[in-house]
Amino acid sequence: MNYDVGANDSSTSQMHAIEGLRSCTLRNNAETVTSSKSETPLHVTGNKGRILTPAEAEKLMKDQSLVSDYKQQKLEREAQKNWDLFYKRNSTNFFKDRHWTTREFEELKACRDQNRLYNSERCKAFQCDLTKDDLLENVPPDSVDVVMLIFVLSAIHPEKMQLALENIYKILKPGGCILFRDYGLYDHAMLRFKSGHKLGPNFYVRQDGTRSFFFSDEYVAQLLTSAGYEVLVNEYVFRETVNKKEGLCVPRVFLQCKFKKSKSTEHIEHK
């Protein structure tokens, strides 16, 4: 699978970037919400990605050297171990519960209340690798209403993302949906990577061996539609995170989407 995002990585795009961040056009439905302790009161959605400053564009243009094939293969083999160590070190301290999921995704409220026969003793929790384990071994086909992919795909190698989505497709009900949120293209976390951490287009490795991919809306749309889903919502979320101690204000970019499985009984062909 080719995971190049195309125009967003082209020299034309980088030249366009020098127009500056202010030239980014946002949708008319932009909204402001109460900020958390570490964020300014900015929560803007839009159908245009973030435009780089000249310095940022130059930095990305210069950073073209990739991690060696040997190290990339090693990172793939040790992906599970590196993430296990990450969560052992950070526990629940890294991803704070800001209670934004039910605010952003109304479907979750309905899922919580829709089945009166729900019994927590019958809820099945299991661990799996979405890229290779068959979900049908634990979940009946066409039985799931909603699947959440919250900062999930970015941790998977781009060549395996579609395999994960096709795996999920088999258990999702016709008309069921995927709720997606992940790192957006040119997020501050992407721009912080120093030379020597790039694995591929928009794909990087952190110091601890965990990896992260940064999505454009075009890339996500192509990825999901190729796996058989229909697009409901596909937009950028812009926030500003403030580090008061260091006096920094950094732009955060996320991609938030809703995709549904067609109500048609036909399944996509799984390779």
XYZ file of C-alpha atoms in Angstrom, residues 95-230:
136
model
C -3.598 10.583 28.081
C -5.656 12.678 30.481
C -9.404 12.077 30.636
C -10.808 15.422 29.471
C -14.334 13.987 29.017
C -14.363 15.206 25.418
C -15.337 11.928 23.792
C -19.033 12.051 24.659
C -19.087 15.762 23.804
C -17.606 15.188 20.351
C -19.285 11.872 19.531
C -22.996 11.769 20.351
C -23.105 8.133 19.236
C -21.362 7.130 22.456
C -24.230 8.443 24.572
C -26.681 6.313 22.618
C -24.485 3.238 22.926
C -24.327 3.642 26.670
C -28.121 3.598 27.064
C -29.511 1.695 24.064
C -29.503 -1.945 25.292
C -31.386 -2.658 28.541
C -30.219 -6.260 28.419
C -26.587 -5.206 28.866
C -24.860 -7.160 31.618
C -21.341 -6.191 32.639
C -20.656 -9.820 33.542
C -21.184 -10.740 29.886
C -19.014 -7.965 28.464
C -16.059 -9.540 26.725
C -12.703 -7.836 26.960
C -9.810 -9.240 24.990
C -6.469 -8.183 23.607
C -5.665 -8.473 19.942
C -3.500 -7.194 17.131
C -5.869 -5.553 14.651
C -3.390 -6.073 11.826
C -3.252 -9.864 12.073
C -5.703 -11.334 14.627
C -9.150 -12.175 13.239
C -11.775 -10.296 15.278
C -14.373 -12.883 14.272
C -12.730 -15.275 16.712
C -14.112 -13.143 19.548
C -16.903 -11.015 18.042
C -19.844 -12.201 15.867
C -19.954 -10.777 12.336
C -22.129 -7.708 11.686
C -22.816 -7.234 15.394
C -21.086 -4.034 16.544
C -22.781 -0.620 16.468
C -19.797 1.649 17.065
C -16.023 1.246 16.937
C -13.744 3.871 18.472
C -10.340 4.493 16.918
C -8.968 7.193 19.216
C -5.239 7.623 18.535
C -5.048 4.018 17.348
C -4.155 4.020 13.654
C -1.279 6.470 14.129
C 0.566 3.791 16.113
C 0.193 1.214 13.313
C 2.555 0.954 10.376
C 0.906 2.671 7.366
C 1.201 -0.487 5.290
C -1.015 -2.309 7.824
C -3.676 0.331 8.446
C -6.051 -0.926 5.787
C -5.747 -4.491 7.112
C -6.908 -3.239 10.515
C -9.861 -1.387 8.977
C -10.921 -4.402 6.915
C -10.739 -6.511 10.081
C -13.084 -4.087 11.854
C -15.406 -3.979 8.841
C -16.278 -7.653 9.310
C -17.726 -7.179 12.818
C -19.449 -3.826 12.263
C -23.199 -3.807 11.649
C -24.433 -2.462 8.313
C -24.928 1.208 9.116
C -22.564 0.963 12.090
C -19.879 3.610 12.360
C -16.240 4.233 13.201
C -15.449 7.229 15.414
C -11.940 8.389 14.584
C -9.610 10.932 16.125
C -5.869 11.070 15.619
C -2.880 13.290 14.955
C -3.303 15.695 12.051
C -0.725 16.731 9.503
C 1.676 19.439 10.796
C 0.660 18.981 14.407
C 3.237 20.413 16.810
C 4.297 16.891 17.793
C 5.268 16.241 14.162
C 7.286 19.431 13.878
C 9.208 18.671 17.075
C 10.927 15.599 15.650
C 14.603 16.145 15.018
C 16.548 14.752 12.100
C 17.043 10.986 12.261
C 13.539 10.112 13.445
C 11.712 9.945 10.115
C 10.469 6.540 8.958
C 8.531 7.647 5.873
C 6.109 10.342 4.681
C 4.476 11.768 7.842
C 5.680 8.746 9.861
C 8.129 9.141 12.780
C 9.675 7.246 15.689
C 9.992 8.648 19.208
C 12.972 8.201 21.496
C 11.274 5.290 23.282
C 10.704 3.345 20.053
C 6.973 4.055 19.769
C 5.884 5.389 16.389
C 3.378 7.952 15.199
C 1.756 8.823 11.872
C 0.222 12.216 11.069
C -2.909 12.205 8.904
C -4.318 14.508 6.251
C -8.062 14.464 5.599
C -7.432 13.229 2.051
C -5.330 10.343 3.293
C -7.923 9.227 5.860
C -10.752 9.467 3.319
C -8.819 7.355 0.821
C -7.874 4.829 3.495
C -11.412 4.362 4.824
C -13.222 4.363 1.501
C -10.748 1.805 0.156
C -11.748 -0.419 3.060
C -15.445 -0.072 2.177
C -16.662 2.745 4.448
C -18.769 5.810 3.663
